[in-house]
CSV table of C-alpha atoms in Angstrom, one decimal:
chain,number,residue,atom,x,y,z
A,1,UNK,CA,89.0,157.1,186.4
A,2,UNK,CA,87.2,160.2,184.7
A,3,UNK,CA,83.8,161.3,186.6
A,4,UNK,CA,82.2,161.2,183.4
A,5,UNK,CA,81.8,157.8,183.2
A,6,UNK,CA,79.1,156.3,185.4
A,7,UNK,CA,80.0,152.8,184.9
A,8,UNK,CA,82.8,151.9,184.8
A,9,UNK,CA,83.0,149.6,182.3
A,10,UNK,CA,79.6,148.6,180.4
A,11,UNK,CA,79.0,147.0,177.6
A,12,UNK,CA,78.6,149.6,175.4
A,13,UNK,CA,81.4,151.7,176.9
A,14,UNK,CA,79.5,155.1,176.4
A,15,UNK,CA,79.3,158.2,178.7
A,16,UNK,CA,78.1,161.2,179.5
A,17,UNK,CA,79.0,164.3,180.9
A,18,UNK,CA,77.1,164.4,184.7
A,19,UNK,CA,74.7,166.9,186.1
A,20,UNK,CA,75.9,166.5,189.9
A,21,UNK,CA,79.2,164.9,190.7
A,22,UNK,CA,80.1,164.4,194.1
A,23,UNK,CA,83.7,163.5,194.1
A,24,UNK,CA,85.0,165.2,197.4
A,25,UNK,CA,88.2,167.1,195.2
A,26,UNK,CA,86.8,170.4,196.7
A,27,UNK,CA,88.5,169.1,199.9
A,28,UNK,CA,85.4,168.9,202.2
A,29,UNK,CA,81.2,167.7,201.9
A,30,UNK,CA,79.7,170.5,200.5
A,31,UNK,CA,79.2,168.6,197.1
A,32,UNK,CA,76.7,167.3,198.7
A,33,UNK,CA,72.9,168.5,200.3
A,34,UNK,CA,73.8,167.2,204.0
A,35,UNK,CA,75.4,164.8,206.4
A,36,UNK,CA,73.8,162.6,209.0
A,37,UNK,CA,76.1,161.9,211.9
A,38,UNK,CA,79.2,164.2,209.9
A,39,UNK,CA,81.2,164.2,213.0
A,40,UNK,CA,82.0,160.1,211.3
A,41,UNK,CA,83.0,161.8,207.9
A,42,UNK,CA,86.3,163.0,206.4
A,43,UNK,CA,87.9,163.6,203.0
A,44,UNK,CA,91.2,161.2,202.9
A,45,UNK,CA,93.7,161.6,200.3
A,46,UNK,CA,94.2,158.0,200.5
A,47,UNK,CA,92.6,155.3,199.0
A,48,UNK,CA,91.5,157.4,196.1
A,49,UNK,CA,89.8,156.0,193.0
A,50,UNK,CA,90.4,159.3,190.9
A,51,UNK,CA,91.5,162.9,191.6
A,52,UNK,CA,93.6,163.2,194.9
A,53,UNK,CA,90.3,163.5,197.5
A,54,UNK,CA,87.7,160.8,198.8
A,55,UNK,CA,85.2,160.8,201.7
A,56,UNK,CA,86.2,158.4,204.4
A,57,UNK,CA,82.4,157.3,206.6
A,58,UNK,CA,83.2,155.7,210.0
A,59,UNK,CA,79.8,153.8,211.8
A,60,UNK,CA,80.3,153.8,215.6
A,61,UNK,CA,78.2,152.0,218.0
A,62,UNK,CA,77.4,155.7,219.4
A,63,UNK,CA,76.2,157.0,215.9
A,64,UNK,CA,72.2,157.2,216.8
A,65,UNK,CA,69.9,158.9,214.9
A,66,UNK,CA,67.5,160.6,217.4
A,67,UNK,CA,63.9,159.2,217.8
A,68,UNK,CA,64.5,155.9,216.0
A,69,UNK,CA,67.8,154.4,217.0
A,70,UNK,CA,68.8,153.1,213.9
A,71,UNK,CA,73.1,153.8,213.5
A,72,UNK,CA,74.1,155.8,211.0
A,73,UNK,CA,76.6,157.9,209.2
A,74,UNK,CA,75.3,159.1,205.4
A,75,UNK,CA,76.1,161.6,202.8
A,76,UNK,CA,72.5,162.8,201.0
A,77,UNK,CA,72.0,163.8,197.6
A,78,UNK,CA,69.1,165.1,196.2
A,79,UNK,CA,68.6,165.8,192.7
A,80,UNK,CA,67.1,169.0,191.5
A,81,UNK,CA,63.4,169.8,191.4
A,82,UNK,CA,61.5,167.6,188.5
A,83,UNK,CA,64.4,165.0,188.5
A,84,UNK,CA,62.9,162.2,190.0
A,85,UNK,CA,59.2,162.9,189.3
A,86,UNK,CA,56.5,161.1,187.5
A,87,UNK,CA,57.7,159.3,184.1
A,88,UNK,CA,61.5,161.5,185.0
A,89,UNK,CA,64.3,158.9,184.3
A,90,UNK,CA,67.7,158.9,187.0
A,91,UNK,CA,71.0,157.6,186.1
A,92,UNK,CA,73.3,157.7,189.4
A,93,UNK,CA,76.1,155.8,190.4
A,94,UNK,CA,79.1,155.8,193.0
A,95,UNK,CA,82.3,153.6,194.2
A,96,UNK,CA,82.9,152.8,197.5
A,97,UNK,CA,86.1,150.5,199.1
A,98,UNK,CA,86.1,148.8,202.3
A,99,UNK,CA,89.5,147.9,204.2
A,100,UNK,CA,88.1,145.5,205.6
A,101,UNK,CA,85.1,143.1,205.0
A,102,UNK,CA,81.5,144.3,207.0
A,103,UNK,CA,80.3,142.3,209.9
A,104,UNK,CA,77.4,139.3,208.6
A,105,UNK,CA,75.6,140.7,211.9
A,106,UNK,CA,74.1,142.8,211.6
A,107,UNK,CA,73.3,143.3,207.9
A,108,UNK,CA,74.6,146.8,206.6
A,109,UNK,CA,72.6,149.2,204.0
A,110,UNK,CA,75.3,151.2,202.1
A,111,UNK,CA,73.1,153.1,199.7
A,112,UNK,CA,69.2,153.7,199.0
A,113,UNK,CA,66.9,155.9,197.8
A,114,UNK,CA,63.9,157.5,199.9
A,115,UNK,CA,60.8,159.8,199.4
A,116,UNK,CA,61.6,163.2,201.0
A,117,UNK,CA,59.2,164.7,203.9
A,118,UNK,CA,57.3,161.3,204.2
A,119,UNK,CA,60.6,159.5,204.4
A,120,UNK,CA,59.5,155.9,202.7
A,121,UNK,CA,62.5,154.1,201.8
A,122,UNK,CA,62.1,152.5,198.1
A,123,UNK,CA,65.4,150.8,197.1
A,124,UNK,CA,68.2,149.5,199.1
A,125,UNK,CA,71.8,148.0,198.7
A,126,UNK,CA,72.9,145.7,201.7
A,127,UNK,CA,76.0,144.1,202.2
A,128,UNK,CA,76.2,141.2,204.8
A,129,UNK,CA,80.1,140.3,205.1
A,130,UNK,CA,81.2,139.8,201.6
A,131,UNK,CA,77.6,139.6,200.2
A,132,UNK,CA,75.4,142.2,198.5
A,133,UNK,CA,72.1,142.4,197.5
A,134,UNK,CA,69.7,144.8,195.7
A,135,UNK,CA,65.6,145.2,196.6
A,136,UNK,CA,62.7,147.3,195.7
A,137,UNK,CA,60.1,148.0,198.8
A,138,UNK,CA,57.0,148.9,196.8
A,139,UNK,CA,54.4,147.7,196.2
A,140,UNK,CA,56.4,144.9,198.4
A,141,UNK,CA,59.8,143.9,199.4
A,142,UNK,CA,61.5,142.4,196.8
A,143,UNK,CA,65.1,141.2,196.5
A,144,UNK,CA,66.0,141.2,192.2
A,145,UNK,CA,69.8,140.6,192.8
A,146,UNK,CA,72.3,138.9,195.2
A,147,UNK,CA,75.8,138.1,194.8
A,148,UNK,CA,77.6,136.1,197.4
A,149,UNK,CA,81.3,137.2,198.3
A,150,UNK,CA,81.1,139.4,195.6
A,151,UNK,CA,82.1,142.9,198.0
A,152,UNK,CA,85.6,142.0,198.3
A,153,UNK,CA,87.5,144.4,200.9
A,154,UNK,CA,90.6,146.0,199.9
A,155,UNK,CA,89.1,146.3,196.1
A,156,UNK,CA,87.0,149.3,194.7
A,157,UNK,CA,83.5,148.5,193.8
A,158,UNK,CA,81.0,150.3,191.5
A,159,UNK,CA,77.3,150.4,191.3
A,160,UNK,CA,75.3,152.4,189.5
A,161,UNK,CA,71.7,152.6,188.4
A,162,UNK,CA,69.0,153.6,185.7
A,163,UNK,CA,65.8,154.5,187.6
A,164,UNK,CA,62.3,155.1,185.9
A,165,UNK,CA,60.7,157.0,188.2
A,166,UNK,CA,56.6,156.0,189.1
A,167,UNK,CA,54.2,155.1,191.3
A,168,UNK,CA,52.9,152.5,189.3
A,169,UNK,CA,54.4,149.2,189.7
A,170,UNK,CA,53.6,148.6,186.4
A,171,UNK,CA,55.9,151.9,184.8
A,172,UNK,CA,58.3,152.3,187.4
A,173,UNK,CA,61.7,150.0,186.4
A,174,UNK,CA,65.3,149.8,187.8
A,175,UNK,CA,68.5,148.5,185.6
A,176,UNK,CA,71.7,147.7,188.2
A,177,UNK,CA,75.0,147.6,186.7
A,178,UNK,CA,77.8,146.1,189.6
A,179,UNK,CA,81.4,146.8,188.8
A,180,UNK,CA,80.8,147.4,185.3
A,181,UNK,CA,78.4,143.7,184.8
A,182,UNK,CA,74.5,144.5,184.2
A,183,UNK,CA,72.9,142.7,186.8
A,184,UNK,CA,69.2,144.1,186.6
A,185,UNK,CA,67.4,144.6,183.6
A,186,UNK,CA,64.1,146.9,183.7
A,187,UNK,CA,63.2,144.8,187.3
A,188,UNK,CA,59.9,146.2,187.8
A,189,UNK,CA,58.9,147.9,190.7
A,190,UNK,CA,56.8,151.2,192.6
A,191,UNK,CA,60.0,153.8,192.2
A,192,UNK,CA,58.3,156.7,194.2
A,193,UNK,CA,56.8,156.4,197.4
A,194,UNK,CA,54.7,159.0,196.6
A,195,UNK,CA,54.8,162.5,195.0
A,196,UNK,CA,57.4,164.1,197.0
A,197,UNK,CA,61.1,164.4,195.5
A,198,UNK,CA,63.3,161.1,196.4
A,199,UNK,CA,66.9,161.2,197.3
A,200,UNK,CA,69.7,159.2,197.7
A,201,UNK,CA,71.5,158.4,201.2
A,202,UNK,CA,75.3,156.7,200.8
A,203,UNK,CA,77.4,155.4,203.7
A,204,UNK,CA,76.9,152.7,206.0
A,205,UNK,CA,73.3,152.1,208.3
A,206,UNK,CA,72.2,149.7,210.6
A,207,UNK,CA,69.0,148.8,212.3
A,208,UNK,CA,69.1,149.5,215.9
A,209,UNK,CA,71.0,146.9,217.3
A,210,UNK,CA,74.5,146.9,219.7
A,211,UNK,CA,77.7,146.4,217.8
A,212,UNK,CA,81.7,146.1,218.8
A,213,UNK,CA,83.0,146.7,215.2
A,214,UNK,CA,83.5,150.2,213.7
A,215,UNK,CA,83.5,149.8,210.2
A,216,UNK,CA,84.8,152.4,207.3
A,217,UNK,CA,83.7,152.6,203.8
A,218,UNK,CA,85.8,154.9,201.7
A,219,UNK,CA,83.7,156.7,199.1
A,220,UNK,CA,84.1,158.1,195.2
A,221,UNK,CA,83.1,159.1,192.1
A,222,UNK,CA,79.6,159.5,193.1
A,223,UNK,CA,77.9,161.1,189.5
A,224,UNK,CA,74.2,161.6,188.2
A,225,UNK,CA,73.6,161.9,184.9
A,226,UNK,CA,71.0,161.7,182.1
A,227,UNK,CA,72.7,158.5,180.0
A,228,UNK,CA,75.5,156.2,180.7
Protein backbone atom coordinates (compact mmCIF):
# COMPACT_ATOMS: atom_id res chain seq x y z
CA UNK A 1 0.00 0.00 0.00
CA UNK A 2 1.49 3.38 -0.91
CA UNK A 3 2.10 5.73 2.00
CA UNK A 4 0.22 8.43 0.10
CA UNK A 5 -3.07 6.65 0.68
CA UNK A 6 -4.24 8.10 3.98
CA UNK A 7 -7.29 5.89 3.94
CA UNK A 8 -6.77 2.58 2.22
CA UNK A 9 -10.20 2.17 0.68
CA UNK A 10 -12.44 5.16 1.34
CA UNK A 11 -15.38 5.41 -1.00
CA UNK A 12 -13.85 8.26 -2.99
CA UNK A 13 -10.59 6.43 -3.54
CA UNK A 14 -8.85 9.82 -3.35
CA UNK A 15 -5.32 10.27 -2.06
CA UNK A 16 -2.74 13.02 -1.69
CA UNK A 17 0.96 13.27 -1.01
CA UNK A 18 1.61 13.29 2.74
CA UNK A 19 3.41 16.11 4.53
CA UNK A 20 4.92 13.57 6.94
CA UNK A 21 5.46 9.83 6.86
CA UNK A 22 6.31 7.41 9.66
CA UNK A 23 6.92 4.06 7.97
CA UNK A 24 10.24 2.92 9.50
CA UNK A 25 11.86 2.54 6.08
CA UNK A 26 14.83 4.44 7.54
CA UNK A 27 15.52 1.35 9.66
CA UNK A 28 15.02 3.27 12.89
CA UNK A 29 12.51 5.60 14.60
CA UNK A 30 14.11 8.84 13.38
CA UNK A 31 10.96 9.87 11.47
CA UNK A 32 9.22 10.32 14.82
CA UNK A 33 9.78 13.21 17.23
CA UNK A 34 10.42 11.05 20.25
CA UNK A 35 9.69 7.71 21.85
CA UNK A 36 8.42 6.86 25.31
CA UNK A 37 10.11 3.85 26.92
CA UNK A 38 11.85 3.42 23.60
CA UNK A 39 13.85 0.40 24.73
CA UNK A 40 10.64 -1.56 24.10
CA UNK A 41 10.43 -0.39 20.46
CA UNK A 42 12.20 -2.14 17.59
CA UNK A 43 12.15 -2.11 13.80
CA UNK A 44 11.12 -5.43 12.24
CA UNK A 45 10.97 -6.88 8.74
CA UNK A 46 7.90 -9.04 9.36
CA UNK A 47 5.02 -8.48 9.42
CA UNK A 48 4.99 -5.32 7.30
CA UNK A 49 2.15 -3.58 5.48
CA UNK A 50 4.18 -1.63 2.92
CA UNK A 51 7.86 -1.39 2.15
CA UNK A 52 10.23 -3.66 4.03
CA UNK A 53 10.03 -2.47 7.64
CA UNK A 54 7.56 -1.74 10.43
CA UNK A 55 7.77 -0.73 14.08
CA UNK A 56 7.19 -3.22 16.88
CA UNK A 57 5.96 -1.98 20.23
CA UNK A 58 5.83 -4.24 23.28
CA UNK A 59 4.27 -3.23 26.58
CA UNK A 60 5.52 -4.86 29.75
CA UNK A 61 4.50 -4.36 33.34
CA UNK A 62 7.76 -2.53 34.10
CA UNK A 63 7.29 0.07 31.33
CA UNK A 64 6.25 2.68 33.89
CA UNK A 65 6.22 6.40 33.11
CA UNK A 66 7.86 8.32 35.99
CA UNK A 67 5.56 10.37 38.18
CA UNK A 68 2.17 8.97 37.25
CA UNK A 69 2.57 5.20 37.12
CA UNK A 70 1.08 4.90 33.63
CA UNK A 71 2.35 1.88 31.70
CA UNK A 72 3.23 3.05 28.21
CA UNK A 73 5.38 2.42 25.15
CA UNK A 74 4.68 4.97 22.43
CA UNK A 75 5.94 6.93 19.47
CA UNK A 76 5.27 10.67 19.30
CA UNK A 77 4.57 12.79 16.21
CA UNK A 78 4.25 16.57 16.48
CA UNK A 79 2.85 18.25 13.35
CA UNK A 80 4.71 21.31 12.09
CA UNK A 81 3.99 24.72 13.60
CA UNK A 82 0.47 25.95 12.91
CA UNK A 83 -0.88 22.65 11.63
CA UNK A 84 -2.98 22.13 14.78
CA UNK A 85 -3.80 25.82 15.34
CA UNK A 86 -7.34 27.16 15.76
CA UNK A 87 -9.21 26.64 12.48
CA UNK A 88 -6.59 24.35 10.92
CA UNK A 89 -7.46 20.91 9.58
CA UNK A 90 -5.39 17.74 9.79
CA UNK A 91 -5.69 14.36 8.11
CA UNK A 92 -3.80 11.56 9.85
CA UNK A 93 -3.76 7.79 9.39
CA UNK A 94 -1.85 4.74 10.49
CA UNK A 95 -2.03 0.96 10.31
CA UNK A 96 -1.58 -1.54 13.11
CA UNK A 97 -1.34 -5.30 13.50
CA UNK A 98 -1.83 -7.34 16.65
CA UNK A 99 -0.29 -10.83 16.66
CA UNK A 100 -2.65 -11.71 19.52
CA UNK A 101 -5.80 -10.02 20.80
CA UNK A 102 -5.27 -7.45 23.54
CA UNK A 103 -6.49 -8.22 27.02
CA UNK A 104 -10.07 -7.38 27.97
CA UNK A 105 -8.76 -6.03 31.27
CA UNK A 106 -7.07 -3.64 31.63
CA UNK A 107 -8.16 -1.55 28.61
CA UNK A 108 -5.40 -0.36 26.26
CA UNK A 109 -5.18 2.94 24.40
CA UNK A 110 -3.50 2.53 21.00
CA UNK A 111 -3.52 6.15 19.80
CA UNK A 112 -4.55 9.61 20.92
CA UNK A 113 -4.05 13.37 20.49
CA UNK A 114 -2.94 15.62 23.34
CA UNK A 115 -1.91 19.21 24.00
CA UNK A 116 1.79 19.98 24.24
CA UNK A 117 2.97 21.45 27.53
CA UNK A 118 -0.38 21.17 29.33
CA UNK A 119 -0.78 17.47 28.40
CA UNK A 120 -4.56 17.32 28.14
CA UNK A 121 -5.82 14.45 26.02
CA UNK A 122 -8.52 15.49 23.53
CA UNK A 123 -9.35 12.22 21.73
CA UNK A 124 -8.33 8.57 21.83
CA UNK A 125 -8.82 5.05 20.51
CA UNK A 126 -9.18 2.33 23.13
CA UNK A 127 -9.15 -1.44 22.65
CA UNK A 128 -10.71 -3.95 25.05
CA UNK A 129 -10.13 -7.48 23.82
CA UNK A 130 -11.20 -7.30 20.18
CA UNK A 131 -13.52 -4.32 20.75
CA UNK A 132 -12.52 -0.78 19.81
CA UNK A 133 -13.96 2.65 20.63
CA UNK A 134 -13.22 6.26 19.74
CA UNK A 135 -13.90 9.05 22.23
CA UNK A 136 -13.31 12.77 22.54
CA UNK A 137 -12.57 14.27 25.96
CA UNK A 138 -13.79 17.87 25.84
CA UNK A 139 -15.99 19.59 26.83
CA UNK A 140 -16.96 16.19 28.32
CA UNK A 141 -16.02 12.62 27.57
CA UNK A 142 -18.07 11.32 24.62
CA UNK A 143 -17.85 7.96 22.87
CA UNK A 144 -18.55 8.62 19.18
CA UNK A 145 -18.09 5.06 17.93
CA UNK A 146 -17.53 1.56 19.19
CA UNK A 147 -17.33 -1.76 17.38
CA UNK A 148 -17.31 -5.16 19.00
CA UNK A 149 -15.05 -7.82 17.52
CA UNK A 150 -13.55 -5.41 14.97
CA UNK A 151 -9.91 -5.66 16.06
CA UNK A 152 -9.14 -9.14 14.83
CA UNK A 153 -5.60 -10.37 15.54
CA UNK A 154 -3.33 -11.42 12.71
CA UNK A 155 -4.85 -8.83 10.35
CA UNK A 156 -3.73 -5.32 9.44
CA UNK A 157 -6.19 -2.60 10.46
CA UNK A 158 -6.15 1.07 9.39
CA UNK A 159 -7.41 4.12 11.23
CA UNK A 160 -7.76 7.54 9.59
CA UNK A 161 -8.82 10.88 11.07
CA UNK A 162 -9.85 14.26 9.72
CA UNK A 163 -9.73 16.83 12.53
CA UNK A 164 -11.00 20.40 12.45
CA UNK A 165 -9.12 22.04 15.31
CA UNK A 166 -10.96 24.40 17.64
CA UNK A 167 -11.34 25.23 21.31
CA UNK A 168 -15.01 25.90 20.51
CA UNK A 169 -16.96 22.62 20.60
CA UNK A 170 -19.42 23.96 18.03
CA UNK A 171 -16.56 24.55 15.58
CA UNK A 172 -14.35 21.53 16.21
CA UNK A 173 -15.15 18.16 14.64
CA UNK A 174 -13.69 14.76 13.81
CA UNK A 175 -14.25 12.28 10.98
CA UNK A 176 -13.02 8.73 11.53
CA UNK A 177 -12.48 5.82 9.14
CA UNK A 178 -11.74 2.26 10.22
CA UNK A 179 -10.56 -0.24 7.63
CA UNK A 180 -11.78 2.06 4.85
CA UNK A 181 -15.29 2.59 6.23
CA UNK A 182 -16.32 5.97 7.63
CA UNK A 183 -17.55 5.34 11.15
CA UNK A 184 -17.75 8.91 12.51
CA UNK A 185 -18.97 11.84 10.41
CA UNK A 186 -18.41 15.39 11.68
CA UNK A 187 -18.46 14.35 15.32
CA UNK A 188 -18.58 17.65 17.20
CA UNK A 189 -16.09 18.20 20.00
CA UNK A 190 -13.65 20.65 21.49
CA UNK A 191 -10.67 19.32 19.58
CA UNK A 192 -8.13 21.76 21.06
CA UNK A 193 -7.61 21.67 24.81
CA UNK A 194 -6.00 25.12 24.73
CA UNK A 195 -3.80 27.31 22.56
CA UNK A 196 -0.81 24.98 22.67
CA UNK A 197 0.22 22.85 19.68
CA UNK A 198 -1.17 19.32 19.80
CA UNK A 199 0.59 16.03 19.09
CA UNK A 200 -0.31 12.39 18.60
CA UNK A 201 1.10 9.31 20.30
CA UNK A 202 0.71 5.79 18.95
CA UNK A 203 1.51 2.55 20.71
CA UNK A 204 0.27 0.83 23.85
CA UNK A 205 -0.84 2.64 27.02
CA UNK A 206 -2.55 1.38 30.15
CA UNK A 207 -3.50 3.28 33.28
CA UNK A 208 -1.64 2.35 36.48
CA UNK A 209 -2.32 -1.33 37.12
CA UNK A 210 -0.50 -4.63 37.39
CA UNK A 211 -0.73 -7.10 34.52
CA UNK A 212 1.01 -10.30 33.45
CA UNK A 213 0.69 -10.20 29.66
CA UNK A 214 3.20 -8.49 27.35
CA UNK A 215 1.15 -7.29 24.37
CA UNK A 216 2.76 -6.51 21.02
CA UNK A 217 1.52 -4.03 18.43
CA UNK A 218 3.08 -3.61 14.98
CA UNK A 219 2.82 -0.11 13.49
CA UNK A 220 3.30 0.86 9.84
CA UNK A 221 2.45 3.48 7.21
CA UNK A 222 1.62 6.43 9.46
CA UNK A 223 0.97 9.58 7.43
CA UNK A 224 -0.12 13.17 7.95
CA UNK A 225 -1.62 15.12 5.06
CA UNK A 226 -3.88 17.97 3.96
CA UNK A 227 -6.59 15.87 2.30
CA UNK A 228 -7.54 12.25 1.88
